[in-house]
CSV table of C-alpha atoms in Angstrom, one decimal:
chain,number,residue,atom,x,y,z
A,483,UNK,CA,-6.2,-25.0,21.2
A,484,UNK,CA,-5.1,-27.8,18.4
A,485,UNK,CA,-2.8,-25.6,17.2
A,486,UNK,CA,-1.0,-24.5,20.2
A,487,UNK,CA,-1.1,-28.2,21.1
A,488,UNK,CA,0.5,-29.1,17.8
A,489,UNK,CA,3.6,-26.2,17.9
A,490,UNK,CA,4.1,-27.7,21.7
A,491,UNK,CA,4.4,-31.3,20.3
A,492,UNK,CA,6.7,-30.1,17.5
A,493,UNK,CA,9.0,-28.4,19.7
A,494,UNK,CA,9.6,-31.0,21.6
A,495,UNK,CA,10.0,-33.3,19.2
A,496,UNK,CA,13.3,-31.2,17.8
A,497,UNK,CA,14.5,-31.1,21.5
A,498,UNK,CA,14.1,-34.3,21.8
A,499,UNK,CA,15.6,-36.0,18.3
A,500,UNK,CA,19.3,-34.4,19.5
A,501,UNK,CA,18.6,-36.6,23.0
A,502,UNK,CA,16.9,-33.8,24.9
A,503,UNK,CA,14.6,-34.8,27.9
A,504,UNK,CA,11.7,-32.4,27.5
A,505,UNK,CA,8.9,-31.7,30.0
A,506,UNK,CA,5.5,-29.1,29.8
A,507,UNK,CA,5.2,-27.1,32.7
A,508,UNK,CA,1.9,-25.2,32.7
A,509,UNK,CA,1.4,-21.6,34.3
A,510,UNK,CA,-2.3,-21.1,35.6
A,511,UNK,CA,-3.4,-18.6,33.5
A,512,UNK,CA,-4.4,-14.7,35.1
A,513,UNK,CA,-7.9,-13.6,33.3
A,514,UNK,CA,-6.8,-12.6,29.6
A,515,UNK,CA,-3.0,-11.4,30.8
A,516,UNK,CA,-0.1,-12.5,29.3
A,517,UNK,CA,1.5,-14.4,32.2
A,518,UNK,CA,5.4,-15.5,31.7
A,519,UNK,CA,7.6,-17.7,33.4
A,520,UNK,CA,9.0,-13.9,34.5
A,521,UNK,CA,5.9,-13.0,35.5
A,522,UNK,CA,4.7,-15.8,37.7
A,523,UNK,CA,8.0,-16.0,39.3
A,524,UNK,CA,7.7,-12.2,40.4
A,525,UNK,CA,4.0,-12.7,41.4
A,526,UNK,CA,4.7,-15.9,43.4
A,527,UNK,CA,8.0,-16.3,43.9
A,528,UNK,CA,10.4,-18.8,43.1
A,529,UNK,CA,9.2,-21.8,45.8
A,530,UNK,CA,5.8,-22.0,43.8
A,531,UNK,CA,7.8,-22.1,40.4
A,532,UNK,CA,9.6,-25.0,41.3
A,533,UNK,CA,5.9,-26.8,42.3
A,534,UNK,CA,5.0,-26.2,38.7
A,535,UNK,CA,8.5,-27.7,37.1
A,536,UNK,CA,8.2,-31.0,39.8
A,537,UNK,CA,4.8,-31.5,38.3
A,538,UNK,CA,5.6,-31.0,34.6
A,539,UNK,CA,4.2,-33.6,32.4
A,540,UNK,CA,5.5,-34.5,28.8
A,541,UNK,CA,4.2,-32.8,25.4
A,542,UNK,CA,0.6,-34.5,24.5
A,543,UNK,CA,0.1,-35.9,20.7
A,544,UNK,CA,-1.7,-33.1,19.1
A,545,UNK,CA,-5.2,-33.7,18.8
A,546,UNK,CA,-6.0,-34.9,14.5
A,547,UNK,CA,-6.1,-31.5,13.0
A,548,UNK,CA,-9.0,-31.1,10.1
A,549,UNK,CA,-8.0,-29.0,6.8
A,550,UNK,CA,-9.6,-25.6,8.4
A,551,UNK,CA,-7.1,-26.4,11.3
A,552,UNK,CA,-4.3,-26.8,9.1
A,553,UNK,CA,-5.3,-23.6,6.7
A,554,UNK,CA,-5.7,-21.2,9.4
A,555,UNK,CA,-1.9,-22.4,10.2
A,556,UNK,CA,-1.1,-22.0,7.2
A,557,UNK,CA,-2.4,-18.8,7.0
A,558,UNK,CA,-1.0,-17.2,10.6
A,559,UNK,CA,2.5,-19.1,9.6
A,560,UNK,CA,3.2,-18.2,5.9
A,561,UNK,CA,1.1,-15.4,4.8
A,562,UNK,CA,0.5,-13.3,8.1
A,563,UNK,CA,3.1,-10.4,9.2
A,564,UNK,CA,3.0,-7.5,11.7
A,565,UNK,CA,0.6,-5.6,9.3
A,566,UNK,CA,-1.8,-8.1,8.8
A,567,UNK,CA,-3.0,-11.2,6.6
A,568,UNK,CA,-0.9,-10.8,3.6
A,569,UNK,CA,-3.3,-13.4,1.2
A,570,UNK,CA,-6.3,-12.3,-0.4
A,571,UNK,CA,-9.2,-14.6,-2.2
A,572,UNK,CA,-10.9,-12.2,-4.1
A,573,UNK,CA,-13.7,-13.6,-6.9
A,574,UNK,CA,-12.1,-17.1,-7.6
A,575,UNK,CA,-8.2,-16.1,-7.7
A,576,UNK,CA,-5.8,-16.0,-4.6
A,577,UNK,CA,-3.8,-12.7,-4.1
A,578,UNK,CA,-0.5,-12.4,-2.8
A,579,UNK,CA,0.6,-9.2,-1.6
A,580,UNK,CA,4.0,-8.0,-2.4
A,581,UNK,CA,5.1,-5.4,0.3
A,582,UNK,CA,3.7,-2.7,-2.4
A,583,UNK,CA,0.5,-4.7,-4.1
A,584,UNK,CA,-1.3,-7.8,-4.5
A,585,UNK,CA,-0.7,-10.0,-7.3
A,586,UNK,CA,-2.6,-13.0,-8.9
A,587,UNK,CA,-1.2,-16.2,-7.6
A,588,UNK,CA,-2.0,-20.0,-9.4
A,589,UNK,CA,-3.7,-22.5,-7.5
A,590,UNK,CA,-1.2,-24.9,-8.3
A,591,UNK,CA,1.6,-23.0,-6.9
A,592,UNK,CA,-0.2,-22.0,-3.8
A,593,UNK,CA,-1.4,-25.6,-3.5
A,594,UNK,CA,2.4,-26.7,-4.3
A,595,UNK,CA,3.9,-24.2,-1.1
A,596,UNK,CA,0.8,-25.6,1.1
A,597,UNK,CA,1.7,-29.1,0.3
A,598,UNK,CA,5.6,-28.3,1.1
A,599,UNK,CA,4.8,-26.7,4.2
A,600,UNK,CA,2.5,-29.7,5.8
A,601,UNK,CA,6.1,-31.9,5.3
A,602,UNK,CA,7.9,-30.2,6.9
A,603,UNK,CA,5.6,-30.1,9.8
A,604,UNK,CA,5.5,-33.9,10.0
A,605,UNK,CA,1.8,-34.2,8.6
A,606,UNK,CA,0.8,-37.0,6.0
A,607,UNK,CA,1.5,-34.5,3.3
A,608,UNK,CA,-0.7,-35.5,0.2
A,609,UNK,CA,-1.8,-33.7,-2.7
A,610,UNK,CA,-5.8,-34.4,-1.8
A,611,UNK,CA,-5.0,-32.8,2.0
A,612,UNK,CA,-3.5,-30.0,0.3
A,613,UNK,CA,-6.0,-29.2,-2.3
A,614,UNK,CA,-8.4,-29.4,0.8
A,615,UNK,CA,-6.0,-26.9,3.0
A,616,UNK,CA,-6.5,-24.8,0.0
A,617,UNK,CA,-10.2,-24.5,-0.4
A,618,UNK,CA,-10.4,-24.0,3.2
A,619,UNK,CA,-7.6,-21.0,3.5
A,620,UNK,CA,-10.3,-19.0,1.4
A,621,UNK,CA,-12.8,-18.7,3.5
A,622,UNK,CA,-9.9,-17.5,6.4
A,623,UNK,CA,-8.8,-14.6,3.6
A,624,UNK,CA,-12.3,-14.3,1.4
A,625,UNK,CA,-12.6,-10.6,0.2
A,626,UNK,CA,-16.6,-10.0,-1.0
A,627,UNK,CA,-17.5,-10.7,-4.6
A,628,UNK,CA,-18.5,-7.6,-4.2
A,629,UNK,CA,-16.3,-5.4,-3.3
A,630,UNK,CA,-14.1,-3.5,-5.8
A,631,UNK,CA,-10.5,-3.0,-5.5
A,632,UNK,CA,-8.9,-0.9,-4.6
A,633,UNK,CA,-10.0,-0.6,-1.6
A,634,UNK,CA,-9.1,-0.4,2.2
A,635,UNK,CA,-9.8,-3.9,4.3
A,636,UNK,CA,-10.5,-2.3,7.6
A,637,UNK,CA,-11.6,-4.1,11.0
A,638,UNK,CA,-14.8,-3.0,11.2
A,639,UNK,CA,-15.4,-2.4,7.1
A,640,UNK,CA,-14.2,-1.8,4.1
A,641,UNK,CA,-13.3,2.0,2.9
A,642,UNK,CA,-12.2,3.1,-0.6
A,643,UNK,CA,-9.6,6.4,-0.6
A,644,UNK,CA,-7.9,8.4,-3.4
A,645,UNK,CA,-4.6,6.6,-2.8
A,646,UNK,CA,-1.9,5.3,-5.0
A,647,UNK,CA,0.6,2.8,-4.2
A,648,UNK,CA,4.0,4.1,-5.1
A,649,UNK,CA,7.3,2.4,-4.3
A,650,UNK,CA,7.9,4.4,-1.0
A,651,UNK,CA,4.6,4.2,0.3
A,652,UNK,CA,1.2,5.4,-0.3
A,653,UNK,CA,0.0,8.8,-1.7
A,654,UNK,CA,-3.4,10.2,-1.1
A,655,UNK,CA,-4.5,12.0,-4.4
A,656,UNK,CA,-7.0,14.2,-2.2
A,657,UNK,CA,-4.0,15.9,-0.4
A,658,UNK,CA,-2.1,16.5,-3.9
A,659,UNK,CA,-5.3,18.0,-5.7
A,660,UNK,CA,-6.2,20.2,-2.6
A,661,UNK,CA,-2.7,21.4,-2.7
A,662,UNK,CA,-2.2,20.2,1.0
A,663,UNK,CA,1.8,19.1,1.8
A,664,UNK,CA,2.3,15.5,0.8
A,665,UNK,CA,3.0,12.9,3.6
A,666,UNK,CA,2.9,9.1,2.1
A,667,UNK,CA,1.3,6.6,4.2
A,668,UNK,CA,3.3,3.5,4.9
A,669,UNK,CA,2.3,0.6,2.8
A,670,UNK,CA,0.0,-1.8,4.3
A,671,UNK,CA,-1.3,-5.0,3.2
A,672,UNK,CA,-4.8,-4.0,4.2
A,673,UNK,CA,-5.0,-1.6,1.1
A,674,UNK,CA,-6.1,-4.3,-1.5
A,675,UNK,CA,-4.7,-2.9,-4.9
A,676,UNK,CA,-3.6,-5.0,-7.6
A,677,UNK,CA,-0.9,-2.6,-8.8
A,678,UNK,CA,1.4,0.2,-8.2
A,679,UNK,CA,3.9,2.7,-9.6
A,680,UNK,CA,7.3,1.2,-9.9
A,681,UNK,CA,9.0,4.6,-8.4
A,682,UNK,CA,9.1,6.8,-5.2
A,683,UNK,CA,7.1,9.8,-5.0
A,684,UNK,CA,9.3,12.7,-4.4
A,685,UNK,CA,7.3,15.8,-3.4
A,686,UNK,CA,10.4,17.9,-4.2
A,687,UNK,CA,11.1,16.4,-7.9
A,688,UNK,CA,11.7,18.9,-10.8
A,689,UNK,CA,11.3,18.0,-14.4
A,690,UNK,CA,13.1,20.8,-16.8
A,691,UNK,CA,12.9,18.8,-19.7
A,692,UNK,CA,9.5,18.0,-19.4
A,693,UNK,CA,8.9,21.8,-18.5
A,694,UNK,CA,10.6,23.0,-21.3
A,695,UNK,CA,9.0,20.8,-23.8
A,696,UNK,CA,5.3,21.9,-22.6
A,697,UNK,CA,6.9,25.6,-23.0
A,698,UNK,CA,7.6,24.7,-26.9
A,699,UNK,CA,4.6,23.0,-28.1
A,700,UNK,CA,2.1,25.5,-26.8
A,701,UNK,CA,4.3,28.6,-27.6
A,702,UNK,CA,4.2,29.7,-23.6
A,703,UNK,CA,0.8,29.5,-23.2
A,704,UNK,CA,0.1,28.6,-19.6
A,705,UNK,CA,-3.6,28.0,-19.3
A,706,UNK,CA,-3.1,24.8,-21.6
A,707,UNK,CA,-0.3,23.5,-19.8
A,708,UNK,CA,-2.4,23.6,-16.5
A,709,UNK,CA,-5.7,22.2,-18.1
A,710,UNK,CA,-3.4,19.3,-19.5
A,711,UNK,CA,-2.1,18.9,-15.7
A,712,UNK,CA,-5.6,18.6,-14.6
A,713,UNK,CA,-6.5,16.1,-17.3
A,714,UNK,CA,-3.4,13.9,-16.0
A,715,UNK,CA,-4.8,14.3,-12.2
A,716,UNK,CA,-8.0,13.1,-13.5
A,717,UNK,CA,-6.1,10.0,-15.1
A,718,UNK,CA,-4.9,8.8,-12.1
A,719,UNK,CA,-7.8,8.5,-10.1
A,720,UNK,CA,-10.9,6.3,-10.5
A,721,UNK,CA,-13.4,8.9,-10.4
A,722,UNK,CA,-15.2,9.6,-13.4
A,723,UNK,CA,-17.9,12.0,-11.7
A,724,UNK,CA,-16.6,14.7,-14.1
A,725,UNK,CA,-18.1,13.1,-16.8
A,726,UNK,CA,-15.6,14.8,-19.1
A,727,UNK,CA,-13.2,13.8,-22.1
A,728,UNK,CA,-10.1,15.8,-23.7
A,729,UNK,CA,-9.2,16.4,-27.6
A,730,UNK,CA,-6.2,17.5,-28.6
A,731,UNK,CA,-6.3,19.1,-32.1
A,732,UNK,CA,-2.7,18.5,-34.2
């Protein structure tokens, strides 16, 4: 793996700049396992450790890494937590997510943090490598022409819920309208939405004011307060199925 290779080489080139003497000892791997220096030494024992340090070689030169190469390291390093791949490309704009949403983000800047990053790992950091990195790291995050946010970016396809991204996580419309007890999902950057509410949804929230103003301008009448409810429920999702539209009179 280039990759790999080229993290190895780095590291040992910071070891060895403060006057380090660094040497790669390789573990025989176990099938698909994740085997650690821990792990060998408890499988084989410490004698059969030592054979692998006596024989340790120094770091290889990384094999010359292509723009794909370097975008899919751009991708896994900058724009890749424990949720997910946190950049979207998405009909000719890239798509930043920001712990709640996605946002639009310019070429240029993107192009500008790409060309940054290939510094500072010791590449020949020109602006024609990074506008290349760039065109390549959209095919690694490419959301379908197609497909119309916002939407869920599963695994094994896409699925569109009733959801809305508040600041405290995600609330599913369907529960609210159904009446059902409202549990937010945490936020996720595999929900591709380019917007959300700027404030937590609070199940328990009371509005008086609001309440009392309702109470006023339709003289107590409660079947127009509820039907203006429902109209704002119907605002807030994206279904249109009703095929309906509200006058107010005064």
């Amino acid at each position: 793996n280039a990759l790999v290779q080229l993290a190895e080489a780095r590291l040992a080139h910071m070891l060895t700049e403060p006057g380090a003497s660094v040497r790669v000892a390789r573990i025989p791997p176990n099938g698909k396992a994740k085997v650690g220096a821990d792990d060998f030494i408890v499988a084989n024992g410490e004698a059969e450790f030592r054979k692998l340090l006596d024989v340790a070689e120094q770091a290889e030169a990384p094999a010359k890494l292509g723009p794909l190469d370097w975008a899919r390291m751009f991708v896994g390093e900058q724009h890749t937590n424990d949720k997910g791949v946190t950049l979207r490309w998405h009909r000719d704009e890239y798509y930043a997510w920001t712990g709640t949403h996605y946002r639009t983000v310019s070429d240029s800047d993107l192009q500008g943090a790409i060309l940054r990053w290939l510094d500072e790992h010791g590449t020949e950091a020109t602006p024609r490598l990074a506008s290349d990195v760039l065109k390549c790291a959209a095919s690694e995050v490419r959301v379908s022409f197609d497909v119309e946010p916002p939407v869920y970016l599963g695994e094994h396809g896409n699925a569109r819920h009733n959801w809305v991204a508040m600041r405290n996580g995600l609330l599913n419309l369907d529960d609210v309208l159904q009446g059902k007890s409202v549990i937010l999902t945490t936020h996720t950057p595999r929900w591709f939405s380019p917007f959300a509410l700027p404030y937590d949804c609070d199940p328990n929230a009371t509005s008086d004011v609001w309440f009392k103003t309702l109470d006023e301008i339709f003289n107590g009448d409660e079947e127009r307060v509820t039907l203006l409810a429902e109209w704002f429920g119907c605002c807030l999702t994206a279904d249109t199925s009703l095929h309906a539209i509200l006058l107010i009179e005064g």
